Coordinates of C-alpha atoms in Angstrom, one line a residue:
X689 CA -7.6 -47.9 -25.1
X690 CA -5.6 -46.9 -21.9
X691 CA -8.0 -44.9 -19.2
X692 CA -7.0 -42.5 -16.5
X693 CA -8.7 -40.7 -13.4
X694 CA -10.4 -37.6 -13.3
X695 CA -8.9 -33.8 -12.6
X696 CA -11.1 -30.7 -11.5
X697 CA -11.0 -27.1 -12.7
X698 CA -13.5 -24.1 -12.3
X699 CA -14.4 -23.8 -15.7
X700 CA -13.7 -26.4 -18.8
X701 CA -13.8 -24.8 -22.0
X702 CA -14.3 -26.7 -25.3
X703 CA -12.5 -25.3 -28.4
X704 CA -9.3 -22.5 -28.7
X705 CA -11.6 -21.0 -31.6
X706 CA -12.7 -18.0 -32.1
X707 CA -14.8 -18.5 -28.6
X708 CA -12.6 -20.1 -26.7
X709 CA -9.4 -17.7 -26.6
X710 CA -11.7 -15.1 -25.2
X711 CA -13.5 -16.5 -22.9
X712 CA -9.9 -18.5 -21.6
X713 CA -8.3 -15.4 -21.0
X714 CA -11.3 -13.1 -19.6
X715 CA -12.0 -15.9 -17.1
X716 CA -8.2 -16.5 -16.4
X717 CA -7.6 -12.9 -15.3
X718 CA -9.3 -13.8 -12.0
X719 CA -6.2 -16.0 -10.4
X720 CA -9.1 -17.3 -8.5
X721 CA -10.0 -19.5 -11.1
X722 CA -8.9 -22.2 -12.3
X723 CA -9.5 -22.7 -16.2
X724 CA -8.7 -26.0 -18.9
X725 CA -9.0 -24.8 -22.5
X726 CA -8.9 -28.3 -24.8
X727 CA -8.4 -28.1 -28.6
X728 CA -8.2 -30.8 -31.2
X729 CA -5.9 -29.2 -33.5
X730 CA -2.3 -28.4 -32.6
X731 CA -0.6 -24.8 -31.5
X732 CA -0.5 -22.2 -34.1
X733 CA 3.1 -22.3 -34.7
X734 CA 3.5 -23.1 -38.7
X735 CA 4.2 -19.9 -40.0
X736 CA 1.5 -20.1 -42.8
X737 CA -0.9 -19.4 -40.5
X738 CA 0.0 -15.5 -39.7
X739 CA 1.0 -15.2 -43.0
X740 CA -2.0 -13.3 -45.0
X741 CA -1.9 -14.5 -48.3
X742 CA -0.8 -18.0 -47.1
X743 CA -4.9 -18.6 -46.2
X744 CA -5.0 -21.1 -49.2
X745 CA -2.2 -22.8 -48.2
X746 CA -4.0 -24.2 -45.1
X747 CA -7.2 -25.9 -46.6
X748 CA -6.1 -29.5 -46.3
X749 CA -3.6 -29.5 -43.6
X750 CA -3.6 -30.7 -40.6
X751 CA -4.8 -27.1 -39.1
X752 CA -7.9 -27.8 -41.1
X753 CA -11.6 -30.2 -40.1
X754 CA -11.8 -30.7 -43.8
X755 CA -15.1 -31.3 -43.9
X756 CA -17.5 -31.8 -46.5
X757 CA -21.2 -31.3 -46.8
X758 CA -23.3 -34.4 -47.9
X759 CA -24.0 -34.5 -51.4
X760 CA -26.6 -31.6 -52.3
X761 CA -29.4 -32.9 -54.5
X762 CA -29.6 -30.0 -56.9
X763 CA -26.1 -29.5 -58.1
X764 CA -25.3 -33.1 -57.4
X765 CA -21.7 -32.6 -55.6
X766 CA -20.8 -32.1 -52.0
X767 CA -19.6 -29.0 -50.7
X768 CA -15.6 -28.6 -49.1
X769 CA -16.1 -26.6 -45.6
X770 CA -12.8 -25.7 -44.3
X771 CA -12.5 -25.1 -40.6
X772 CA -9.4 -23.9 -38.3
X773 CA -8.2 -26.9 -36.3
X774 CA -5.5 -25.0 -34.3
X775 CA -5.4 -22.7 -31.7
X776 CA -7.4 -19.7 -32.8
X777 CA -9.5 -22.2 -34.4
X778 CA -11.0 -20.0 -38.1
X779 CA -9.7 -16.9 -36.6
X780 CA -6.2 -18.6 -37.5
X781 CA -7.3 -19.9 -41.1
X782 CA -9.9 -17.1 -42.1
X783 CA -9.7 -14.6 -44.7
X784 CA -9.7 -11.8 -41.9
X785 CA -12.0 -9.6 -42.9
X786 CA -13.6 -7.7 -40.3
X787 CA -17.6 -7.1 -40.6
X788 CA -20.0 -7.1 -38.1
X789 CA -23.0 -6.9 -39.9
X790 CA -25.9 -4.8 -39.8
X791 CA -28.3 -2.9 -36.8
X792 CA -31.4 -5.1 -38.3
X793 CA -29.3 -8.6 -37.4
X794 CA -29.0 -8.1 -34.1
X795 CA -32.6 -5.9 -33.3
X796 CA -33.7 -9.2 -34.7
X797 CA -32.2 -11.3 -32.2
X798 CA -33.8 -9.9 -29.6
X799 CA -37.2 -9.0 -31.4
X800 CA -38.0 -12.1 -33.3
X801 CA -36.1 -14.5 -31.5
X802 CA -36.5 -13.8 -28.0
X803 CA -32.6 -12.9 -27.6
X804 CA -33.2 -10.3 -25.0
X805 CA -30.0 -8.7 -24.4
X806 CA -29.0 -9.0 -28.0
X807 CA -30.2 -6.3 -29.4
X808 CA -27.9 -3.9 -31.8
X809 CA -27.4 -0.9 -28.7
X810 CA -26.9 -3.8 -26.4
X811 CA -23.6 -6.1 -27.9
X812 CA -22.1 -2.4 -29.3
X813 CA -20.0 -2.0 -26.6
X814 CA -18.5 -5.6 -26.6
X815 CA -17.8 -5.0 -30.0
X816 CA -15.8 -2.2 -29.1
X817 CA -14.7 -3.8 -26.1
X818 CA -12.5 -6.5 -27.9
X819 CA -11.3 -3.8 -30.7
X820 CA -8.1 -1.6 -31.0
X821 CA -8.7 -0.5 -34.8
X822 CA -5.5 1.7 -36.2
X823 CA -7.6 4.0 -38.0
X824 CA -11.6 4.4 -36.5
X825 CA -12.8 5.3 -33.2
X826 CA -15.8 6.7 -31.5
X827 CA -19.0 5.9 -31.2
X828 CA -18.6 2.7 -33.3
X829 CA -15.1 1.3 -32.9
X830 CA -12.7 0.8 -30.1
X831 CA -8.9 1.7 -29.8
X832 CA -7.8 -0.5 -26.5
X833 CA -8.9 -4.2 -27.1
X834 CA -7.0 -7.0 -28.1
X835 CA -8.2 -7.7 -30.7
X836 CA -5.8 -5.5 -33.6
X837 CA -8.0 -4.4 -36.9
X838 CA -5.9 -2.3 -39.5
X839 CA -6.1 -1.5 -43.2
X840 CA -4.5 -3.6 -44.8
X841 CA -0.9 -2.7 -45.5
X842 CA -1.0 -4.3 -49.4
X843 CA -4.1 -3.7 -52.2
X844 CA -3.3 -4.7 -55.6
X845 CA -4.7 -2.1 -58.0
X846 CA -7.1 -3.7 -59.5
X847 CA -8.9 -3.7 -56.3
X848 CA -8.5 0.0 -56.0
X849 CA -10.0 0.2 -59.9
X850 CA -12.7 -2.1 -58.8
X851 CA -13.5 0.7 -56.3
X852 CA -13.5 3.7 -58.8
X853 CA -15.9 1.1 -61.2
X854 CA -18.8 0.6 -58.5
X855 CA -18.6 4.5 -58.0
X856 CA -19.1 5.3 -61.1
X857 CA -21.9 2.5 -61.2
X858 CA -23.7 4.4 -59.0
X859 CA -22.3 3.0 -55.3
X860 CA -21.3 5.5 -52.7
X861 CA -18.0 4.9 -51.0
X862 CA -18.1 3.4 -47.3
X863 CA -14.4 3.5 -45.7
X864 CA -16.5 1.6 -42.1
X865 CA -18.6 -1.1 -43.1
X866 CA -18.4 -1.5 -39.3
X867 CA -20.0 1.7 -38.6
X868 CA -23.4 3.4 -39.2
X869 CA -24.0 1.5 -42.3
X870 CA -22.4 -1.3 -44.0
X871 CA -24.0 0.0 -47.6
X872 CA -21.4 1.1 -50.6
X873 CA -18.7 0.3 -51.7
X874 CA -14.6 -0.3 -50.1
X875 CA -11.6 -1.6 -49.2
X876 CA -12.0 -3.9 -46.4
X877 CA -10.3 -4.0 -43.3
X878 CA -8.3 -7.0 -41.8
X879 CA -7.8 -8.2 -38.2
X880 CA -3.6 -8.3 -38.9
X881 CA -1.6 -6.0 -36.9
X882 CA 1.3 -4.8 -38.4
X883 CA 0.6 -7.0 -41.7
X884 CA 0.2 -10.2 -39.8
X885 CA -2.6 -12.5 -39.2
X886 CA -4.3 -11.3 -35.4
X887 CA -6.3 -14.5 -34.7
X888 CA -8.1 -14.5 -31.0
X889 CA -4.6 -17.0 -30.1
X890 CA -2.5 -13.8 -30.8
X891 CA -5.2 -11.7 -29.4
X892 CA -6.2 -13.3 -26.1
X893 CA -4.8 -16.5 -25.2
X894 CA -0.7 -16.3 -26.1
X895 CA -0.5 -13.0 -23.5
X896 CA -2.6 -15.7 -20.8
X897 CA -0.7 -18.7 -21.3
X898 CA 1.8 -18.0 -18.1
X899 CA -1.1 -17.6 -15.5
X900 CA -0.7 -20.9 -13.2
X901 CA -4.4 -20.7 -13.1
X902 CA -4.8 -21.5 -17.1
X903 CA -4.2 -24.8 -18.7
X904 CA -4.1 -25.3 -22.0
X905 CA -4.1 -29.3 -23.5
X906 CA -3.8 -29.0 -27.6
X907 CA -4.2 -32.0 -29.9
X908 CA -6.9 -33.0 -27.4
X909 CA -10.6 -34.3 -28.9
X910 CA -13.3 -33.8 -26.4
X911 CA -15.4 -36.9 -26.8
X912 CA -18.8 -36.4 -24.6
X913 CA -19.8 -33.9 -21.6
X914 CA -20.6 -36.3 -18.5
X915 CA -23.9 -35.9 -16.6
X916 CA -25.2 -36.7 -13.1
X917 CA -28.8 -36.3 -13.8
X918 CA -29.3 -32.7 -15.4
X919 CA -26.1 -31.1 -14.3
X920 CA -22.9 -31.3 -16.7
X921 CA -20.3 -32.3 -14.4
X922 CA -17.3 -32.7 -16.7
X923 CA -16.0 -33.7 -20.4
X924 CA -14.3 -36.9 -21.0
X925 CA -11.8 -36.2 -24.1
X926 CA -9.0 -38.0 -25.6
X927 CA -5.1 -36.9 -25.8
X928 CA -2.2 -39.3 -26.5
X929 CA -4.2 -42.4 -26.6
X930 CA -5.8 -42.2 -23.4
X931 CA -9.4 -41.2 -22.2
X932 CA -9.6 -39.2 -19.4
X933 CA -12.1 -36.5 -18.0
X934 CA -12.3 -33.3 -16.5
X935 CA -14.3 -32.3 -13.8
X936 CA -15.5 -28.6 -13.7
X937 CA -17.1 -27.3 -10.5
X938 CA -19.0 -24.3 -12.1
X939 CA -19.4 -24.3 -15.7
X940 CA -18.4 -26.3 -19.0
X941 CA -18.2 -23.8 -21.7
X942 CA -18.5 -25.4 -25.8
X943 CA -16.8 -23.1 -27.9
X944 CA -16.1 -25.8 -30.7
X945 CA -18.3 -24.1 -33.4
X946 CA -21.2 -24.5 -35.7
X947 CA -20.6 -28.2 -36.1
X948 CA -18.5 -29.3 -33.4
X949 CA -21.0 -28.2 -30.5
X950 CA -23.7 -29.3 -31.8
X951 CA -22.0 -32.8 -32.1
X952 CA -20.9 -33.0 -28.9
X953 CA -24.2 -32.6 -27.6
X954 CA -25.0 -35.3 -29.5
X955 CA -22.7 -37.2 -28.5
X956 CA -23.9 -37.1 -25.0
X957 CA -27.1 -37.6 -25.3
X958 CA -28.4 -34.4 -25.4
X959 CA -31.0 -33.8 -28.8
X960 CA -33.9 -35.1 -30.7
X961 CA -34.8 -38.3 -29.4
X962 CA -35.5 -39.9 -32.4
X963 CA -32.3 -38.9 -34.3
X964 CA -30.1 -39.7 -30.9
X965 CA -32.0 -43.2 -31.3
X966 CA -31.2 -43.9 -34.7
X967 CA -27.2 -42.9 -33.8
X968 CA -27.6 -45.5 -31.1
X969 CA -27.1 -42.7 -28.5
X970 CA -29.1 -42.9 -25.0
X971 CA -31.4 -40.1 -24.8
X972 CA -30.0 -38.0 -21.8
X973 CA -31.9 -34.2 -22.1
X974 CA -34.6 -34.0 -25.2
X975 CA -33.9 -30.8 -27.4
X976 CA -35.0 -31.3 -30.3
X977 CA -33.2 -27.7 -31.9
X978 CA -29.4 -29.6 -31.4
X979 CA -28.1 -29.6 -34.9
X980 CA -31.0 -27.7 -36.5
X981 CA -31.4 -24.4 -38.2
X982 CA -28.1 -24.2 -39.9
X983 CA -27.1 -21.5 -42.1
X984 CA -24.3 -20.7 -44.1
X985 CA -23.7 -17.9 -46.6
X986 CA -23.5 -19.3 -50.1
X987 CA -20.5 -17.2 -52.6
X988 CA -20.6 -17.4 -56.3
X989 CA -17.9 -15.9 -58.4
X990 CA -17.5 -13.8 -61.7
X991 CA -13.8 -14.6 -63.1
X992 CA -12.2 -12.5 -65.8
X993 CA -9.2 -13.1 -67.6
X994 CA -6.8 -10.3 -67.1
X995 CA -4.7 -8.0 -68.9
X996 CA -1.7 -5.5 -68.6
X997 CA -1.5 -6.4 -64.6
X998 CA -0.9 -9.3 -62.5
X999 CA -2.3 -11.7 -60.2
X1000 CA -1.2 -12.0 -56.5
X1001 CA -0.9 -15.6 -56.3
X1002 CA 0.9 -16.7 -59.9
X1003 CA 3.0 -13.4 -60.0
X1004 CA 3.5 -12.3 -56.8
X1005 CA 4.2 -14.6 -54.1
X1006 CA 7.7 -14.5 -54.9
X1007 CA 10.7 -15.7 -52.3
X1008 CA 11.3 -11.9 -52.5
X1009 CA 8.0 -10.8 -51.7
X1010 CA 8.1 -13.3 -48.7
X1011 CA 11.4 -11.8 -47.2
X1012 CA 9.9 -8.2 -47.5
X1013 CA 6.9 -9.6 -45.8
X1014 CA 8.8 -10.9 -42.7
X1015 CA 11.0 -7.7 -42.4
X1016 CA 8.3 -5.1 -43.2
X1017 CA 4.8 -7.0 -42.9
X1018 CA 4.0 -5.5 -46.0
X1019 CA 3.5 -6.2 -50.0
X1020 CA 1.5 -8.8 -51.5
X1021 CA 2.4 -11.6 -48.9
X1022 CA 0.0 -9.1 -47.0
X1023 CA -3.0 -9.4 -49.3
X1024 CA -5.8 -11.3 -47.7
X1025 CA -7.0 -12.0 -51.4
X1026 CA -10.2 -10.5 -50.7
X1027 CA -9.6 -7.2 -50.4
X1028 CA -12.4 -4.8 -51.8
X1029 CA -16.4 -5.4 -51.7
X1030 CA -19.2 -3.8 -51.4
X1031 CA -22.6 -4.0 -49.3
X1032 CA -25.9 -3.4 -51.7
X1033 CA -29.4 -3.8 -52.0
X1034 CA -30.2 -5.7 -55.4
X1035 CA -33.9 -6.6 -54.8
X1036 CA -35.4 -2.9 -54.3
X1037 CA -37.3 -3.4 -51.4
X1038 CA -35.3 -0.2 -49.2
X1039 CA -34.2 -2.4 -46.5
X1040 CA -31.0 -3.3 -45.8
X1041 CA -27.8 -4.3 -48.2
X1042 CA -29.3 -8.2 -49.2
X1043 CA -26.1 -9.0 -51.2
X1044 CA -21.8 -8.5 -49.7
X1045 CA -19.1 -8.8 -53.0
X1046 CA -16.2 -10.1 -52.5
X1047 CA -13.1 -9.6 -54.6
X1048 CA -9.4 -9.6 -55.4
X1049 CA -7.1 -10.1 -58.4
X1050 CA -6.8 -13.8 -57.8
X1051 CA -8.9 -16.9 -58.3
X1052 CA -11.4 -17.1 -55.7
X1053 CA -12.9 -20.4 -56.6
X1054 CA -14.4 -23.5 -54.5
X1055 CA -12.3 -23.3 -51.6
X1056 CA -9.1 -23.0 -53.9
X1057 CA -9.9 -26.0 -55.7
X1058 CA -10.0 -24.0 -58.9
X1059 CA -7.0 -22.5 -60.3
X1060 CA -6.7 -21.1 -63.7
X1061 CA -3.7 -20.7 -65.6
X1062 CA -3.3 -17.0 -66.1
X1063 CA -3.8 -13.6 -64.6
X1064 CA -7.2 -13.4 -62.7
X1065 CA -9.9 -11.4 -61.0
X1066 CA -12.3 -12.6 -59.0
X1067 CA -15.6 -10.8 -57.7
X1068 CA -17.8 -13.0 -55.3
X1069 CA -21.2 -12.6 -54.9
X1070 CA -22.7 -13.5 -51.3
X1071 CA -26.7 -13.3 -50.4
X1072 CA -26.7 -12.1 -47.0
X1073 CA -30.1 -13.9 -45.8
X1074 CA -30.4 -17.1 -47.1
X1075 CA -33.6 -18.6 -46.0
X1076 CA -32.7 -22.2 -46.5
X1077 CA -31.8 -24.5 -42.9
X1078 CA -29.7 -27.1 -42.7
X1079 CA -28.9 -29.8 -40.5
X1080 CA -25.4 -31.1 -38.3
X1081 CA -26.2 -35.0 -37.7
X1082 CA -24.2 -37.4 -36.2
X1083 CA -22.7 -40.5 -39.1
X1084 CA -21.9 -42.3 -36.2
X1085 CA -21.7 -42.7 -32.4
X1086 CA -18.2 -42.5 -32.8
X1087 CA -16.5 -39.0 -32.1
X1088 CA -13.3 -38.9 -34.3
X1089 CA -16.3 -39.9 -37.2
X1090 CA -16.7 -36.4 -39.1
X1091 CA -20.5 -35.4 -38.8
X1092 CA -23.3 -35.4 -41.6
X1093 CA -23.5 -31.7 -42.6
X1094 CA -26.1 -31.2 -44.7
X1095 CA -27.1 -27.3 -45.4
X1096 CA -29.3 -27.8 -48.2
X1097 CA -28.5 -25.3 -50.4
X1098 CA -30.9 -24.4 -52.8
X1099 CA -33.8 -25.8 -51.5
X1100 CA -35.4 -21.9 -51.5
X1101 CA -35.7 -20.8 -54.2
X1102 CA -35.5 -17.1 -53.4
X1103 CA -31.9 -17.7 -52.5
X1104 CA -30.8 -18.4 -56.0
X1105 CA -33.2 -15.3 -57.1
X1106 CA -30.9 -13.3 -54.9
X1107 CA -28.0 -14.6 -55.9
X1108 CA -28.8 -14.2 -59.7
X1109 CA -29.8 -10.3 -59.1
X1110 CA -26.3 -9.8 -56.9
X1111 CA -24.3 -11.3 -60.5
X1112 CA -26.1 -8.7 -62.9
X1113 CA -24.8 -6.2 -60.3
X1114 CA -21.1 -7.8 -60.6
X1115 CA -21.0 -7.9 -64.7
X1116 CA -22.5 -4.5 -64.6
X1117 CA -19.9 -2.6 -62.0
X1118 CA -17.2 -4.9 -63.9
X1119 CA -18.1 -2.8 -67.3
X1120 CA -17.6 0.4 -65.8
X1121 CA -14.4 2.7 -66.2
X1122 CA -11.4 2.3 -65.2
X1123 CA -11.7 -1.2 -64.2
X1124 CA -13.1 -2.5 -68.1
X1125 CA -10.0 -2.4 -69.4
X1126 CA -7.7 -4.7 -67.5
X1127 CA -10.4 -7.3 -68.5
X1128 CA -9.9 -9.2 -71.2
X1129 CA -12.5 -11.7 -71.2
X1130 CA -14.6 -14.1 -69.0
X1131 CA -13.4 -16.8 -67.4
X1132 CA -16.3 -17.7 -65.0
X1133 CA -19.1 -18.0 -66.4
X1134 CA -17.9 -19.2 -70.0
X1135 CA -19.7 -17.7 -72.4
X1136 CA -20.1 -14.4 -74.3
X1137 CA -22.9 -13.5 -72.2
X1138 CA -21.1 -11.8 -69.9
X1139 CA -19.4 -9.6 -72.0
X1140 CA -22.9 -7.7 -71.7
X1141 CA -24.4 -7.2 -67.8
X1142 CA -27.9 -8.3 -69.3
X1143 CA -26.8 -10.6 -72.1
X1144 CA -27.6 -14.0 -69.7
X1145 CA -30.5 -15.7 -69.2
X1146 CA -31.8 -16.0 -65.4
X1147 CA -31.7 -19.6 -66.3
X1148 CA -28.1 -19.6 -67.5
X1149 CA -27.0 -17.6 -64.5
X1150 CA -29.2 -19.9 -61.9
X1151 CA -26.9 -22.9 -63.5
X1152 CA -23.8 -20.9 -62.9
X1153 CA -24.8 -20.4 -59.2
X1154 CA -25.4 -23.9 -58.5
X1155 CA -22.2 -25.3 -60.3
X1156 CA -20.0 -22.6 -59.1
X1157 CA -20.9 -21.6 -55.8
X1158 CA -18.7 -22.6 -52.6
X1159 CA -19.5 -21.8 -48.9
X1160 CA -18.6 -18.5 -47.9
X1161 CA -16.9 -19.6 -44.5
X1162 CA -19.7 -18.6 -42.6
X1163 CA -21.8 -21.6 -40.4
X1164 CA -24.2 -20.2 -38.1
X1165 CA -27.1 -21.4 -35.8
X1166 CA -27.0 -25.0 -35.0
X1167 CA -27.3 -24.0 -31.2
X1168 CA -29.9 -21.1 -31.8
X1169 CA -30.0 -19.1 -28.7
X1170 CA -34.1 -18.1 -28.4
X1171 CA -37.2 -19.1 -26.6
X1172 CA -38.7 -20.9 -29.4
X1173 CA -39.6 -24.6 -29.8
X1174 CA -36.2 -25.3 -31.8
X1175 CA -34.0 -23.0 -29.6
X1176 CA -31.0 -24.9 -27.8
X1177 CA -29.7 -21.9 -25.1
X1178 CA -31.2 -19.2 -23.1
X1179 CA -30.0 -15.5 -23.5
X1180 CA -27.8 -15.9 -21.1
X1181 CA -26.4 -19.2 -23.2
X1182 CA -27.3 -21.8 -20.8
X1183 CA -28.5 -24.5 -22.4
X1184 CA -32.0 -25.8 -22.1
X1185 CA -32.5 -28.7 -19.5
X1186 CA -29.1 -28.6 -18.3
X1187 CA -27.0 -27.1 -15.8
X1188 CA -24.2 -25.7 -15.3
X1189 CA -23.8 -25.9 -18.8
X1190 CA -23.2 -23.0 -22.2
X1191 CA -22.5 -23.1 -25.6
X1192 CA -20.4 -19.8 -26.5
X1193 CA -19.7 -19.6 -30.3
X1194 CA -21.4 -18.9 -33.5
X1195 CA -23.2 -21.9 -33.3
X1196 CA -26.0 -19.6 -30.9
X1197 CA -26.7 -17.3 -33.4
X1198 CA -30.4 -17.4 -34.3
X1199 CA -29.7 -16.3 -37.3
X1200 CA -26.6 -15.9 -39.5
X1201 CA -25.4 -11.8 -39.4
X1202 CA -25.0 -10.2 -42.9
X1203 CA -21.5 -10.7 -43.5
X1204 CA -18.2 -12.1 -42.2
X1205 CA -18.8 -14.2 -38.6
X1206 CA -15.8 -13.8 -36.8
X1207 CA -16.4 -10.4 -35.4
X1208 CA -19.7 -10.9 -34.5
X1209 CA -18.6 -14.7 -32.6
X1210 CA -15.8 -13.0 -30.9
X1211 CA -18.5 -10.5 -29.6
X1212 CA -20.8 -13.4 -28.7
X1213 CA -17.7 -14.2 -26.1
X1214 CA -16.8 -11.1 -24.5
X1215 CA -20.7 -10.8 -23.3
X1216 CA -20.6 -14.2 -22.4
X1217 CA -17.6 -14.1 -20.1
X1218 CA -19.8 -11.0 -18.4
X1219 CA -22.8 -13.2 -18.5
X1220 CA -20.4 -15.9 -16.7
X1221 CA -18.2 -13.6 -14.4
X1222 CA -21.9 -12.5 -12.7
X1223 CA -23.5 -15.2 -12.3
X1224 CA -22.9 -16.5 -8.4
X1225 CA -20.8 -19.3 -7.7

C-alpha cells in the first residue's frame, strides 16, 4: 500500500450523512475556515436516488453499507440494515418521512440523561432552523431553511381509505405529527421538494461545494483518528489506494453514524479496554460506552391481499409514470411507499403514543426482500421505546471489515408485548369501513386469524413478530451523549478524554426519539455547528 504526507484544514469532518452536509456547509460559510468533508460512498448522482419510489431500488448497491446484524438467538436469522453510502448518506436512501418525535424524548435527554441543553424548548428552534415546510409554520415549523419538507405530491387511495378506517376506529386526525402532538392518525409528510428526494446533499452541501474553503474527497474510507497524547490531531483515511492523513488544527468532527463512529473510535484505540484487547487494538483513551447502548426500532408488518385497486410497485411504476415523474415530479414515481400512519397509545397507561404505523399499498417486507405476487397493502407496526441495547463491535482490526452489529432484539420481553398490542390495533383499524373492502384476504400473517382483530393467539402473533419483523431504519445511541458511566460525549459533544474531538450524528442520542431519525440527526447538527462556531479557537 502506497503512503503519502499529511495536509491541514480547520476542521475534518467524517461522513456526508445526514451530519455531515450540515455541519460542512454551516462551518464553510465562514471563508475563514478551511473544511475537508470525507465520505466512503460515491456522489449522489444515480438518478435512483432522488427518485421517491426508487428507495427499494438502492438496498444492495453500491450507495448502500449492506450490513447485517449477527445472527439473533431467538428468531435464529440475521437482520439486513441498509445504510446510505453516498453523499447525503440515509438522507439520500431513506424513506423520507419527516417526524421528529415527541416533547417527552428530548425533556428526557436532558432530565434523565444529563443532556443539558437538550431539552424539548431548547433544540425547537434548530428544528425550525433547518426547515422550509410548504404547508406549516409558526410556533412549530419553519419556512426559510434548507432543508425542503412538503406533502407529498402522490397518495394512492388506499392510503387515503386507510385514513377514513382509523377515524372511524376511534383515531383523531393529526395533519402535523411534527407539531403539538404526534398522536392520531395521517398522511405523512416527505422531505422532497417539488416531488424529489431533498437529502441534506441537496439541502446543504451541493449550494457549498464552490467555496474554495470546502473540500470535499468522496469514495474516501477514513481508517483511524491520530492522537498525540489526548488530543485528536488528524484522520488517516484511504482514497485510490493510498493512505494518507489529515491534519485538523481545531476540531475532527465524526458524522459517520450509528455504526460507523462508534467503529472508528475503535479503531483508534478509543473504548473498553478489554474488548479493544481482544480486537488486538492498543488501548489509547478507556470509554467503556463506545459501541454500547444501541437501539433500533423494530417494524412488523400486516399484509393483505388486495382487490379492485392496485399496487404502486407491480402496477404503477410504469416507463410512463417515470416520464410524468421527471416532467412534473408527481404520480406514483412520487410515492415514498410509506405514506399514511398513525401515532397511538396501545398499552393504556396515558403517556405518550408507544406504537408509529406505517403503511402503503405495497409490500413493505424485510428490507424488500419479500415480494409477493399480486396487489398488496402493507401496515407496519413500530414500538417506539424498545428497551432492549445492543452492541457495535469490531470483527476485526481491519477497517474495510464490516463491524459486528448485534442489537439483540427480543431479549425484553416487553418489546414483543408492545409489538403484539400495536398488531391487534392494525387488524382492528384494517376491518373498519371504507378500507375493509379492498381487502381480500391476509397475506402476512397466514392464517384465518386475522380475518378477526382478536381471532390470534398472543402466542401466534409473538411468532409473527419474531419471524417477520425487519429494522425500521432507525440506529441510535452507540455514542450516548450524557454524564453517566456508559456515556461517550459531553453536551456539548466532545468526547470524553479527548480533545479537540466530537461525534455529531445519531449515534449521541441517549436514547432513540419515537419515530423517524433523520429530522431529529439533522437537528443534532445545526446545534452542534452553534456549539462549534462558539467555542474559541
Amino acid at each position: 500500500m502506497n503512503s503519502t504526507g499529511t495536509e491541514g484544514f480547520d476542521y475534518v469532518i467524517v461522513g456526508a450523512g445526514s451530519a455531515g452536509c450540515v455541519l460542512a456547509d454551516r462551518l464553510s460559510r465562514d471563508e475563514r475556515i478551511h473544511v475537508l468533508l470525507l465520505e466512503a460512498g460515491g456522489p449522489d448522482t444515480d438518478e435512483l436516488i432522488h427518485v421517491p419510489a426508487a428507495l427499494g431500488m438502492l438496498f444492495g448497491t453500491p450507495t448502500d453499507w449492506s450490513y447485517r446484524t449477527v445472527e439473533q438467538s431467538q428468531p435464529g436469522r440475521t437482520f439486513s440494515w441498509p445504510r446510505g453510502k453516498t453523499l447525503g448518506g440515509s438522507s439520500s436512501t431513506n424513506v423520507m418521512i419527516y417526524i421528529r418525535g415527541d416533547r417527552h424524548d428530548y425533556d428526557s435527554w436532558r432530565d434523565e440523561h444529563g443532556a443539558k441543553g437538550w431539552g424539548y424548548d431548547d433544540v425547537l428552534p434548530y428544528f425550525m432552523k433547518s426547515e422550509s415546510n410548504s404547508r406549516l409554520g409558526e410556533p412549530y415549523h419553519g419556512s426559510h431553511g434548507p432543508l425542503h419538507v412538503e406533502d407529498r405530491l402522490y397518495t394512492h387511495e388506499l392510503s387515503r381509505s386507510w385514513l377514513d378506517a382509523a377515524e372511524a376506529w376511534g383515531l383523531d386526525r393529526n395533519d402535523d405529527f411534527a407539531g403539538a402532538s404526534p398522536a392520531g392518525a395521517g398522511l405523512y409528510q416527505v422531505t422532497c421538494h417539488h416531488g424529489r428526494r431533498w437529502s441534506t446533499a441537496d439541502a446543504y452541501l451541493h449550494p457549498a461545494l464552490g467555496r474554495p474553503n470546502l473540500t470535499v474527497r468522496t469514495n474516501t474510507l477514513a481508517t483511524g483518528i491520530a492522537l498525540d497524547g489526548s488530543r485528536a490531531v488528524g484522520v488517516t483515511y484511504l482514497r485510490d489506494g493510498q493512505e494518507r492523513t489529515a491534519h485538523a488544527d481545531r476540531e475532527i468532527l465524526l458524522c459517520g453514524g450509528s455504526i460507523n463512529s462508534p467503529q472508528l473510535l475503535l479503531l483508534s484505540g478509543i473504548g473498553d479496554p478489554g474488548e479493544l484487547h481482544d480486537a488486538g487494538i492498543d488501548v489509547r483513551i478507556a470509554l467503556p460506552g463506545v459501541g454500547r447502548n444501541l437501539q433500533d426500532h423494530l417494524m412488523t408488518p400486516v399484509v393483505w391481499e388486495t382487490r379492485n385497486s392496485t399496487d404502486i410497485v407491480r402496477d404503477l411504476l410504469t416507463p410512463d409514470n417515470l416520464e410524468r415523474w421527471r416532467a412534473h415530479g408527481d404520480g406514483p414515481f412520487a410515492s415514498n411507499y410509506g405514506e399514511v400512519g398513525a401515532f397511538l397509545d396501545v398499552t393504556n397507561d396515558q403517556g405518550p403514543p408507544d406504537v408509529q404505523l406505517v403503511g402503503g399499498a405495497t409490500a413493505l417486507v424485510l428490507s424488500g426482500e419479500e415480494q409477493p405476487d399480486r396487489p398488496v397493502f402493507t401496515m407496519n407496526c413500530v414500538p417506539l421505546h424498545p428497551r432492549t441495547r445492543g452492541t457495535v463491535r469490531l470483527a476485526s482490526p481491519d477497517p474495510q471489515a464490516p463491524p459486528l452489529i448485534d442489537p439483540r432484539y427480543f431479549d425484553v420481553p416487553a418489546d414483543t408485548s408492545v409489538m403484539v398490542a400495536g398488531l391487534r390495533a392494525v387488524m382492528g383499524i384494517a376491518h373498519c369501513p371504507p378500507f375493509a373492502e379492498y381487502l381480500a384476504r391476509p397475506y402476512l400473517p397466514a392464517g384465518d386469524g386475522l380475518d378477526r382483530p382478536d381471532g390470534m393467539s398472543d402466542a401466534a402473533l409473538e411468532e409473527h413478530v419474531r419471524r417477520w419483523s425487519a429494522t425500521a431504519y432507525h440506529p441510535v445511541g452507540t455514542c450516548a451523549m450524557g454524564s453517566g458511566h456508559d456515556a461517550v460525549v459531553n453536551p456539548d459533544l466532545e468526547v470524553y478524554g479527548v480533545e479537540r474531538l466530537r461525534v455529531v450524528d445519531a449515534s449521541v442520542m441517549p436514547t432513540v426519539t419515537s419515530g423517524n431519525t433523520n429530522a431529529p440527526t439533522i437537528m443534532i447538527a445545526e446545534k452542534a455547528a452553534e456549539l462549534i462556531a462558539e467555542r474559541p479557537c
